[in-house]
Short mmCIF file of C-alpha atoms in Angstrom, two decimals:
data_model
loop_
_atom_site.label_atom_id
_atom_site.label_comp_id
_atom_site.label_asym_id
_atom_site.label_seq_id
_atom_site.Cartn_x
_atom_site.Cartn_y
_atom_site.Cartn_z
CA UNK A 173 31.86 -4.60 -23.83
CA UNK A 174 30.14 -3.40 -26.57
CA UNK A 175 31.65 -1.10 -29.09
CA UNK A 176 30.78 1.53 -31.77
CA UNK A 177 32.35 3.55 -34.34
CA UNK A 178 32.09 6.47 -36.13
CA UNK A 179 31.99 6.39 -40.27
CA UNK A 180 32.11 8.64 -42.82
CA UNK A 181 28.77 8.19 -43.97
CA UNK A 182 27.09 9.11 -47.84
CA UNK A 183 23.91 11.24 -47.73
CA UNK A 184 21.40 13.26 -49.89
CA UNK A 185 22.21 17.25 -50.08
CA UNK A 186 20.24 18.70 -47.50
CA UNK A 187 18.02 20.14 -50.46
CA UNK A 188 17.14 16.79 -51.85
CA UNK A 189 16.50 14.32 -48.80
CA UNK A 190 13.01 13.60 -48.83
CA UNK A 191 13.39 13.08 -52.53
CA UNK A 192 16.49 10.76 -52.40
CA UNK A 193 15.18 8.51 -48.92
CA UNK A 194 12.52 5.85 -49.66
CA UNK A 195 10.83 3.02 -47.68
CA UNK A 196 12.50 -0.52 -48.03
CA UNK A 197 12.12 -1.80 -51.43
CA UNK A 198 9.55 -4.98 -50.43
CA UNK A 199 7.38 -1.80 -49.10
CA UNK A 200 6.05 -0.47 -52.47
CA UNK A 201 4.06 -2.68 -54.73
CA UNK A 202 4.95 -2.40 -58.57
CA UNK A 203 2.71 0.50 -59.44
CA UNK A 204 4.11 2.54 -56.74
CA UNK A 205 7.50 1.77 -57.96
CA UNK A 206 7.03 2.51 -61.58
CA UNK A 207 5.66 6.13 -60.46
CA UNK A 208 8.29 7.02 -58.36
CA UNK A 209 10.73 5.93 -61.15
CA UNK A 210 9.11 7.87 -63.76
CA UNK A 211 8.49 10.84 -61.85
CA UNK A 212 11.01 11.38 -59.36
CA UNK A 213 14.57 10.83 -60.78
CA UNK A 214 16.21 11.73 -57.72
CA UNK A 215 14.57 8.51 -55.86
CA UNK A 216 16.65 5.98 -54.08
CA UNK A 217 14.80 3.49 -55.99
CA UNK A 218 17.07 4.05 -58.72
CA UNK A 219 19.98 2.94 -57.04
CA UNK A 220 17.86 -0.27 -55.61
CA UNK A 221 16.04 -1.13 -59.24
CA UNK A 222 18.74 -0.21 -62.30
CA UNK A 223 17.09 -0.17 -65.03
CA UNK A 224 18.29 -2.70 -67.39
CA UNK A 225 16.31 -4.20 -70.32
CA UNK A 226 15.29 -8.52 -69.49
CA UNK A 227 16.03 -8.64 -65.85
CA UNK A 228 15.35 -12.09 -66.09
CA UNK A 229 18.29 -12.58 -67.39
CA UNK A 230 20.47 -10.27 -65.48
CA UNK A 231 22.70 -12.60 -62.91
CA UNK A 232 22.29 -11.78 -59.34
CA UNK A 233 26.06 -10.45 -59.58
CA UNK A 234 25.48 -7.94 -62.55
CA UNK A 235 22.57 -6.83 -60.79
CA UNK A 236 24.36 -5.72 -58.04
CA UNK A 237 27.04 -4.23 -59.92
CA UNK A 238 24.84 -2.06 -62.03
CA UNK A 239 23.40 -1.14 -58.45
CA UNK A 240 26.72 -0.24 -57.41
CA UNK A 241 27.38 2.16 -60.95
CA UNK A 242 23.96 3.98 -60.07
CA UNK A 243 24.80 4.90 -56.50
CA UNK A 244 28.34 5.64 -58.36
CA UNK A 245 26.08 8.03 -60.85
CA UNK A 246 24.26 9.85 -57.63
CA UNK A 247 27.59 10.73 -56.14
CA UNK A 248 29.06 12.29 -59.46
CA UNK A 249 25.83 14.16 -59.83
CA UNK A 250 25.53 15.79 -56.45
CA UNK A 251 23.14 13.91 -55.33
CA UNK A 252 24.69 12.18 -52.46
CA UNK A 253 27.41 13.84 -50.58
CA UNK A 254 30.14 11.69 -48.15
CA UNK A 255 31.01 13.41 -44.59
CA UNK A 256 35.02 14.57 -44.73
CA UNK A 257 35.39 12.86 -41.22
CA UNK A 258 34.07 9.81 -39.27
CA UNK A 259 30.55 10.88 -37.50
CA UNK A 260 27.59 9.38 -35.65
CA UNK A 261 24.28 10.34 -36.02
CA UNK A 262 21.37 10.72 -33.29
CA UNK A 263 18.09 9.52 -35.73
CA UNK A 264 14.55 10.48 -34.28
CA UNK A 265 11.00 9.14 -36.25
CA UNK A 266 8.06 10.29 -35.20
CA UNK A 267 4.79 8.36 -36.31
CA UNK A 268 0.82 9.14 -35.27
CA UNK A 269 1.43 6.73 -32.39
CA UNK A 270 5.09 6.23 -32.06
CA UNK A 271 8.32 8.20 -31.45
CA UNK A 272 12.14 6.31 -32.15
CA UNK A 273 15.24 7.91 -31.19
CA UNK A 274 18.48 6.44 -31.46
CA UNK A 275 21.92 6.62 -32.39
CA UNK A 276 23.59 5.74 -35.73
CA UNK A 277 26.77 4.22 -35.15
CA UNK A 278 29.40 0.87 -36.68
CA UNK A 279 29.02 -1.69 -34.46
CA UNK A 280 31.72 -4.61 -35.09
CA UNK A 281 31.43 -7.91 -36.79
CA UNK A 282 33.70 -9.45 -33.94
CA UNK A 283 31.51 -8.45 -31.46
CA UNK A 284 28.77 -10.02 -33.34
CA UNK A 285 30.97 -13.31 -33.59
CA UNK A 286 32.05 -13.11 -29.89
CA UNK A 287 27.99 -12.89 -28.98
CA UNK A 288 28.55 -9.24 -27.34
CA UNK A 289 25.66 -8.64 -30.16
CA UNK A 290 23.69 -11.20 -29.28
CA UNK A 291 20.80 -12.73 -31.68
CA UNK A 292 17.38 -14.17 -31.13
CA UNK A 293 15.79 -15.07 -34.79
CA UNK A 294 17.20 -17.93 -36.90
CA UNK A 295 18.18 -16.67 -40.58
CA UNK A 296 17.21 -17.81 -44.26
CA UNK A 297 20.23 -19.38 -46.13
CA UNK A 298 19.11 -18.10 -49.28
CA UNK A 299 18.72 -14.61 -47.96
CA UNK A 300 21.65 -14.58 -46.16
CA UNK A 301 23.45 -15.11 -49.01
CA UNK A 302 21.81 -12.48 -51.07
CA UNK A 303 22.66 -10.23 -49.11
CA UNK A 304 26.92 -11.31 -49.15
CA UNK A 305 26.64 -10.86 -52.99
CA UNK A 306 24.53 -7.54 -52.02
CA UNK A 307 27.93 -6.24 -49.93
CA UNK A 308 30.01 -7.86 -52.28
CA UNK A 309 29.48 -6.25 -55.29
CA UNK A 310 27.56 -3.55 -54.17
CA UNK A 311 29.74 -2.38 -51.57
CA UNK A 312 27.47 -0.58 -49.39
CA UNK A 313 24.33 -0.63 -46.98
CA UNK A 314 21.88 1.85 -46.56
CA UNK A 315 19.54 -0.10 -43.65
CA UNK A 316 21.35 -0.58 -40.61
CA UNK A 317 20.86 -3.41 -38.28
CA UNK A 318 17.92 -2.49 -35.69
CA UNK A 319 20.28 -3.23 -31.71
CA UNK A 320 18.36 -2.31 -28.07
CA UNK A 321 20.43 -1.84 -25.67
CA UNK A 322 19.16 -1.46 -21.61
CA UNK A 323 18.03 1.94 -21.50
CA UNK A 324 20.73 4.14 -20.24
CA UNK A 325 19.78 6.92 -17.95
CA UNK A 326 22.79 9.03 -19.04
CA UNK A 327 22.60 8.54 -23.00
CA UNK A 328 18.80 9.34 -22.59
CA UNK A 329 19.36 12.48 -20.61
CA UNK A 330 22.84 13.52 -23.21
CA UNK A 331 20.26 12.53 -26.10
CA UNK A 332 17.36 15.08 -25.09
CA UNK A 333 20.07 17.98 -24.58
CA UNK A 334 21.79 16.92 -27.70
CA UNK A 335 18.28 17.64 -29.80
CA UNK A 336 18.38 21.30 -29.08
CA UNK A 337 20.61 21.96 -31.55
CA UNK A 338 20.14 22.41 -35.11
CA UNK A 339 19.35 19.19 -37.12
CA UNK A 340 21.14 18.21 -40.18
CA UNK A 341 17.74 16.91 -42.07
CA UNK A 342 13.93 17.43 -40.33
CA UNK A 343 11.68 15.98 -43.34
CA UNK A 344 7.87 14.23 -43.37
CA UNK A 345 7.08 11.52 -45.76
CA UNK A 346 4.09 10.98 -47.65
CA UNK A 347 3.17 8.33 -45.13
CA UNK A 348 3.09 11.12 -42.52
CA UNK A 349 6.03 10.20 -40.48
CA UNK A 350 8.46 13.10 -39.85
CA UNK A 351 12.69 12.25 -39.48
CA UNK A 352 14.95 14.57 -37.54
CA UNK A 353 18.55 13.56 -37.98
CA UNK A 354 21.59 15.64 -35.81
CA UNK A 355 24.77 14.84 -36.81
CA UNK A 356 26.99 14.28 -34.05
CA UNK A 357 30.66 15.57 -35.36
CA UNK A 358 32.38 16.77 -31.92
CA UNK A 359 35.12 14.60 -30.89
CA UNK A 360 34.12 14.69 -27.38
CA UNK A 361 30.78 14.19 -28.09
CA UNK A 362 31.77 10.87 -29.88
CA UNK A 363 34.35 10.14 -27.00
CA UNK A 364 31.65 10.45 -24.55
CA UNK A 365 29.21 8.24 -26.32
CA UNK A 366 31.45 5.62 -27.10
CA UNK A 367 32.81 5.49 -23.41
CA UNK A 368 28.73 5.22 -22.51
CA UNK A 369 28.28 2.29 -24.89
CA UNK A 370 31.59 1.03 -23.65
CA UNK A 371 29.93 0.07 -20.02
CA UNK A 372 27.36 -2.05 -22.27
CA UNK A 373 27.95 -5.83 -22.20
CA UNK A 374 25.95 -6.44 -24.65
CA UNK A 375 23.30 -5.20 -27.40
CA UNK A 376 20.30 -7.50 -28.45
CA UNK A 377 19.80 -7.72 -32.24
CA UNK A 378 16.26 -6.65 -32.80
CA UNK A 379 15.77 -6.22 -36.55
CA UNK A 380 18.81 -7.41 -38.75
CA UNK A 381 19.70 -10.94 -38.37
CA UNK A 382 20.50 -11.41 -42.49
CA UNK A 383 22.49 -8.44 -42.45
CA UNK A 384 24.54 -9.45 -39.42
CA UNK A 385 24.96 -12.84 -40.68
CA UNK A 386 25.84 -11.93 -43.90
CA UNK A 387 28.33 -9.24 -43.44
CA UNK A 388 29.70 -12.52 -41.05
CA UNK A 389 29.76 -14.57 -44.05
CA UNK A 390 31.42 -12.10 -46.46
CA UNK A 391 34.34 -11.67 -43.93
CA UNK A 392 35.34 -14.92 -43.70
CA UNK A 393 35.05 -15.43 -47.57
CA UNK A 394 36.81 -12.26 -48.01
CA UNK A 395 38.99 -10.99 -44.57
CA UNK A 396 39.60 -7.56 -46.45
CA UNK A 397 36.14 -6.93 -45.82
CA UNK A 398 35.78 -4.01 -43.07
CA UNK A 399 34.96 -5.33 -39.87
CA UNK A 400 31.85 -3.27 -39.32
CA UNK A 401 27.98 -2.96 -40.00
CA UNK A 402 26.01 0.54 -39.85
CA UNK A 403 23.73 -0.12 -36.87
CA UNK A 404 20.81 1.78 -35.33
CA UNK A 405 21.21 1.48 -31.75
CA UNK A 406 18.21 2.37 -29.37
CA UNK A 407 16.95 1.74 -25.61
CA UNK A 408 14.76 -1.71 -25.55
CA UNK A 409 12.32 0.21 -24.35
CA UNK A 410 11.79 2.65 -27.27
CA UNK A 411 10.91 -0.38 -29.69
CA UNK A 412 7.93 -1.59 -31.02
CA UNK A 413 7.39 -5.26 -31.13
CA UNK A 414 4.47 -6.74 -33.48
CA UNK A 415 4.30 -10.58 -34.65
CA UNK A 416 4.72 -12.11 -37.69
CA UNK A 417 1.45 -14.35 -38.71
CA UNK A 418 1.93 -17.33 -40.87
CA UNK A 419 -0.19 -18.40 -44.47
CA UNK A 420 0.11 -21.84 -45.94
CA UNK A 421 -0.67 -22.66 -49.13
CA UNK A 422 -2.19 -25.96 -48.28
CA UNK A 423 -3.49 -28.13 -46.00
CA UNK A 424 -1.01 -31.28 -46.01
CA UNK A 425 -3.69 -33.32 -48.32
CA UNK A 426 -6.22 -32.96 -45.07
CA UNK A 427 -9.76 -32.12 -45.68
CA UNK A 428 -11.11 -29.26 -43.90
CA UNK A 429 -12.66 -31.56 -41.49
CA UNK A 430 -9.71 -33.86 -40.97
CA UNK A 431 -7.66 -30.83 -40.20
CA UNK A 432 -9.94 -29.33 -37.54
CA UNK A 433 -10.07 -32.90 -35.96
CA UNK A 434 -6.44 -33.04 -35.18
CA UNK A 435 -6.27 -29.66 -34.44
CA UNK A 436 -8.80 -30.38 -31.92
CA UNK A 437 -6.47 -32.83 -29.91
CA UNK A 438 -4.20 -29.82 -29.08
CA UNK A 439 -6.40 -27.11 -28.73
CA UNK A 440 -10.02 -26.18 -27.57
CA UNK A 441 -11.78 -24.14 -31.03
CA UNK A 442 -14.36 -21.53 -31.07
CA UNK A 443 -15.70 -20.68 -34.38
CA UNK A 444 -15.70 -16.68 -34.78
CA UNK A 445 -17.41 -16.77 -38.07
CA UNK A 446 -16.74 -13.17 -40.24
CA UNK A 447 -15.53 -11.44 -36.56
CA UNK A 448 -12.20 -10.32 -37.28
CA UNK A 449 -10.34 -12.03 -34.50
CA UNK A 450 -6.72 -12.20 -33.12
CA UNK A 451 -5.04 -13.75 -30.00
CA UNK A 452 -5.06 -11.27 -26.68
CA UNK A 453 -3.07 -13.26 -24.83
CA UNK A 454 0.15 -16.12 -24.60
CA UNK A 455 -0.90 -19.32 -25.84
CA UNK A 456 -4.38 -18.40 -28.09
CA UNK A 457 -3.95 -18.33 -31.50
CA UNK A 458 -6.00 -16.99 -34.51
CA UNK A 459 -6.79 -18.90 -37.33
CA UNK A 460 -8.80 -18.39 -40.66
CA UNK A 461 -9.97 -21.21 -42.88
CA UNK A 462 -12.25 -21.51 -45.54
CA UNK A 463 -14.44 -18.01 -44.91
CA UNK A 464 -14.31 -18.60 -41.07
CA UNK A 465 -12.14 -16.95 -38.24
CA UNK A 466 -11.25 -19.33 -35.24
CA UNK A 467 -9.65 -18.73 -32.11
CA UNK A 468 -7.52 -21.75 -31.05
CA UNK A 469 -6.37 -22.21 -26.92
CA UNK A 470 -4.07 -24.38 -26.38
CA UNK A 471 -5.40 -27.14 -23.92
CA UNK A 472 -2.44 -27.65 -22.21
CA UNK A 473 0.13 -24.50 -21.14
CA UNK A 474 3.44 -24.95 -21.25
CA UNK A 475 4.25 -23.20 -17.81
CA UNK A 476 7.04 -25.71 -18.19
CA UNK A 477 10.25 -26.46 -19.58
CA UNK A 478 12.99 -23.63 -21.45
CA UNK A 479 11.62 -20.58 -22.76
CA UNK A 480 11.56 -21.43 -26.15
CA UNK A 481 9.02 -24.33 -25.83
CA UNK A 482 6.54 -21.62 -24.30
CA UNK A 483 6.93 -19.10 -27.41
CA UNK A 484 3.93 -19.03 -29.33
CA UNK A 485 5.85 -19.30 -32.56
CA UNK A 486 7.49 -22.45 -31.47
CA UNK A 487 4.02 -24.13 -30.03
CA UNK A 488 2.41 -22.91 -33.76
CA UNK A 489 5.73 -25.35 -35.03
CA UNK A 490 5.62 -28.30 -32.73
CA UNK A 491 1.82 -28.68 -32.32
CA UNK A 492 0.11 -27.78 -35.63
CA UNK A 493 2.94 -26.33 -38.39
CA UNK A 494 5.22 -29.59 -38.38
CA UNK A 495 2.88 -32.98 -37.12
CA UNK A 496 0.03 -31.91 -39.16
CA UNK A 497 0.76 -29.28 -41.85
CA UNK A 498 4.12 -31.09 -42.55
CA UNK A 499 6.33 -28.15 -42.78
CA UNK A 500 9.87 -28.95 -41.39
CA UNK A 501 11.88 -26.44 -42.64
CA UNK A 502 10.48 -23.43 -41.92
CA UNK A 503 13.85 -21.08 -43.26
CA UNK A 504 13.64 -22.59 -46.83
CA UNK A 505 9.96 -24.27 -47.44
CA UNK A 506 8.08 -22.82 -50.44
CA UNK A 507 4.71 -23.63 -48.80
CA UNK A 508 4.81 -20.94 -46.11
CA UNK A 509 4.68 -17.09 -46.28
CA UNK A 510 4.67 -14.68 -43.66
CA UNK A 511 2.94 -11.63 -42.70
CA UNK A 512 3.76 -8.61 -40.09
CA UNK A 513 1.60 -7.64 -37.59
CA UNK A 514 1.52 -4.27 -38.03
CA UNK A 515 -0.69 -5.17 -41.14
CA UNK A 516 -4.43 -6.06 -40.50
CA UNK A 517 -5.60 -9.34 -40.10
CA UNK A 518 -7.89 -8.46 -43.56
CA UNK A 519 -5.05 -9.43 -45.71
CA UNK A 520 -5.19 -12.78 -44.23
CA UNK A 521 -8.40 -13.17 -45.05
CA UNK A 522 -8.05 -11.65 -48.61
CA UNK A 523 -4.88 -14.17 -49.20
CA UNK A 524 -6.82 -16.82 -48.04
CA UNK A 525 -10.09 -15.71 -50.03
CA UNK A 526 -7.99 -15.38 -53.11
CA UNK A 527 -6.92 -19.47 -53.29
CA UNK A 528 -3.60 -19.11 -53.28
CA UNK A 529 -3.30 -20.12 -49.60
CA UNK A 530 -5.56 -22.74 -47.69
CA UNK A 531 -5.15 -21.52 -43.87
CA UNK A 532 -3.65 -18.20 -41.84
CA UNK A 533 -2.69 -18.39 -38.76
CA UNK A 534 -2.50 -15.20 -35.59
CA UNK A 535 -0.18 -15.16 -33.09
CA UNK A 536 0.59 -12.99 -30.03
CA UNK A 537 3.64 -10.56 -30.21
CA UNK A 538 6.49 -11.73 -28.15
CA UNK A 539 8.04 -9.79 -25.26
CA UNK A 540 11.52 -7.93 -25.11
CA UNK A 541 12.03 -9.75 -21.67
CA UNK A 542 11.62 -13.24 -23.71
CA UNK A 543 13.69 -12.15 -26.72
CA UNK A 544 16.43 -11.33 -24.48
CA UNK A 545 16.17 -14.50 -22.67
CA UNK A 546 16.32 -16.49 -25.79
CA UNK A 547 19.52 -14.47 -26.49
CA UNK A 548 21.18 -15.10 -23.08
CA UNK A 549 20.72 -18.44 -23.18
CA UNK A 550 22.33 -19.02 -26.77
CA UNK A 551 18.82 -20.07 -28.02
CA UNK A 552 17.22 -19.53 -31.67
CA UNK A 553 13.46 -18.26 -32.42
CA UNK A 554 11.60 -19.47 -35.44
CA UNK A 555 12.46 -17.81 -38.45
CA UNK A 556 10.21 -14.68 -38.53
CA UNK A 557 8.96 -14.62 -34.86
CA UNK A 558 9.23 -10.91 -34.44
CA UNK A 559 8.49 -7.77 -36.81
CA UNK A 560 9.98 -5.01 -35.21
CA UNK A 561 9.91 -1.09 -35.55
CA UNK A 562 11.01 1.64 -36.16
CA UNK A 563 12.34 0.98 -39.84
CA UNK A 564 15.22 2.83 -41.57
CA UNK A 565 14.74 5.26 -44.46
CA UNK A 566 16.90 3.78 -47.45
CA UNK A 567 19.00 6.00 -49.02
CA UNK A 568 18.98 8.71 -46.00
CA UNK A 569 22.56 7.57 -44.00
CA UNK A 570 24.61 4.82 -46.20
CA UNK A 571 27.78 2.86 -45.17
CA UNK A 572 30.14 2.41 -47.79
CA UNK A 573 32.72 -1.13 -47.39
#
């Protein structure tokens, strides 16, 4: 059964929390940062980017030490504030086309070990362990692991009721989303909700795979480490699943032509030209080369075999990514890049148009009912198969180790 726990967790003065909570670091592009550093000292971008003088220089483990001192700084300044007793939170984002609600909770690393959280998406080594020195030396988190869990008619009902009362923080962002956080303090409130959870057998990773596995990793380097990750738990059906498209910087010393030829072996092609073109269905794929769209249909469905051989991210691999592009390691090579979904297929095209990658390639987003099957049956997606909202405010609930 699947367990949760409360934490004392570190947050912004009520005063200061749309000024303190940022978007993931990867989010901003360099200008964006250097503003927001310059202008807005209370940004959680501090705490993520110390300033130190020749970073290039700076080992990964000083980094995250001097990370560590500037959270440090935020809590002796009043920034940041810890709760005087273990809490969960109920966390609701509202977008122009989306609304999130979940619950804030620990959620154990034995569980994750024992596959009662169970995981889909295979992991990046290096990554992985960037994140253990992260923890390590950092010795916190501040973006929980993303779990669905079968919706529950009894948390959903206990969740509506529940946002009638007062919120703790109910903020909008620049990027016009607006984040209502209640903070759920009553012990049987908690007792309830963990008993709920308790009936659970099992919650499906959906966002979070390198900061399950490396809060894994750190444990058994280190078994003082606390037993727990922050997690954001919602119903699978209150997700937002997107693909992740794939650039490559090359074309496996194929000519244009030579590529299209063996492509054409697999798959029947249809030149789109300059229409801006993306798969609407299993087993099509989008593709832009050289100024051109295509749209690529596979000639041959795979109605058979398990259910990873029929994920489009696996057919990309075994038909065009590893025979003709060459890529076998798709955790670690330098030749591929991804991008998520939720971004236009125009910054394909501008990667593409820029020379820095030869091809781009559009998939179809994959299905909750096929992530959970690759879960239940012990199986592993290609790295970067899913991009999948809602995403966490940094610096707005943090879990100290």
């Amino acid at each position: 059964m699947a367990k949760i726990i409360p934490f004392k967790g570190l947050r912004p003065t009520q005063d200061k929390v749309s000024l303190v909570s940022c978007r993931s670091y990867e989010d901003y592009n360099a200008v964006e940062i250097a503003y927001l550093l310059d202008y807005n000292p209370f940004s959680f971008l501090h705490v993520l980017n110390p300033a130190y003088v020749n970073p290039q220089k700076v080992t990964s483990d000083k980094r995250f030490k001097m990370v560590a001192a500037k959270l440090n700084d935020f809590k002796k300044e009043g920034i940041l504030i810890t709760e005087d007793k273990p809490v969960l939170y109920l966390y609701q984002i509202k977008t122009k086309f989306w609304q999130f609600t979940g619950i804030v909770a620990g959620t154990t690393i034995d569980d994750y070990k024992n596959n009662v959280i169970k995981k889909h998406e295979d992991t990046l080594d290096y990554r992985v362990r960037m994140f253990k020195e992260y923890l390590q030396y950092g010795r916190f988190n501040t973006e929980p692991v993303l779990m669905m869990y079968p919706d529950q008619e009894q948390i959903s009902k206990w969740v509506e009721s529940y946002k009638e009362q007062e919120a703790l923080y109910d903020f909008s962002t620049v990027t016009k989303e607006r984040h209502t956080i209640w903070k759920i303090d009553q012990p049987e409130d908690i007792d309830w909700l963990s008993e709920q959870f308790d009936q659970i057998n099992e919650f499906y990773i959906a966002d979070g795979h390198h900061r399950c596995a490396s809060a894994e990793l750190l444990q058994q380097e280190n078994l003082e480490y606390h037993n727990s990750v922050m997690s954001f738990l919602i119903g699978e059906n209150n997700i937002k699943i997107y693909e992740y498209n794939r650039i490559i910087h090359d074309l496996n010393n194929h000519t244009k032509d030579e590529f299209l030829n063996l492509l054409a072996e697999k798959f029947l092609i249809e030149n789109k030209e300059q229409q801006l073109w993306k798969p609407t269905k299993k087993m099509e794929f989008g593709m832009y080369l050289d100024g051109d769209f295509y749209a690529l249909r596979l000639k041959e469905t795979k109605s058979n075999g398990d259910i990873l051989q029929q994920l489009d991210a696996q057919i990309l691999y075994d038909e065009v990514l590893n025979p003709i592009l060459g890529l076998d390691d798709l955790r670690n090579d330098a030749r591929i890049d991804y991008v998520p979904g939720n971004e236009s297929i125009v910054a394909i095209k501008e990667l593409v148009d820029d020379g820095e990658y030869e091809v781009g390639f559009m998939l179809y987003p994959t299905n909750i009912e096929e992530i959970k099957r690759i879960a239940d049956n012990d199986l592993i997606m290609p790295p970067k198969s899913t991009y999948i909202e809602p995403k966490f405010m940094n610096g707005l609930l943090i879990y100290e180790i």
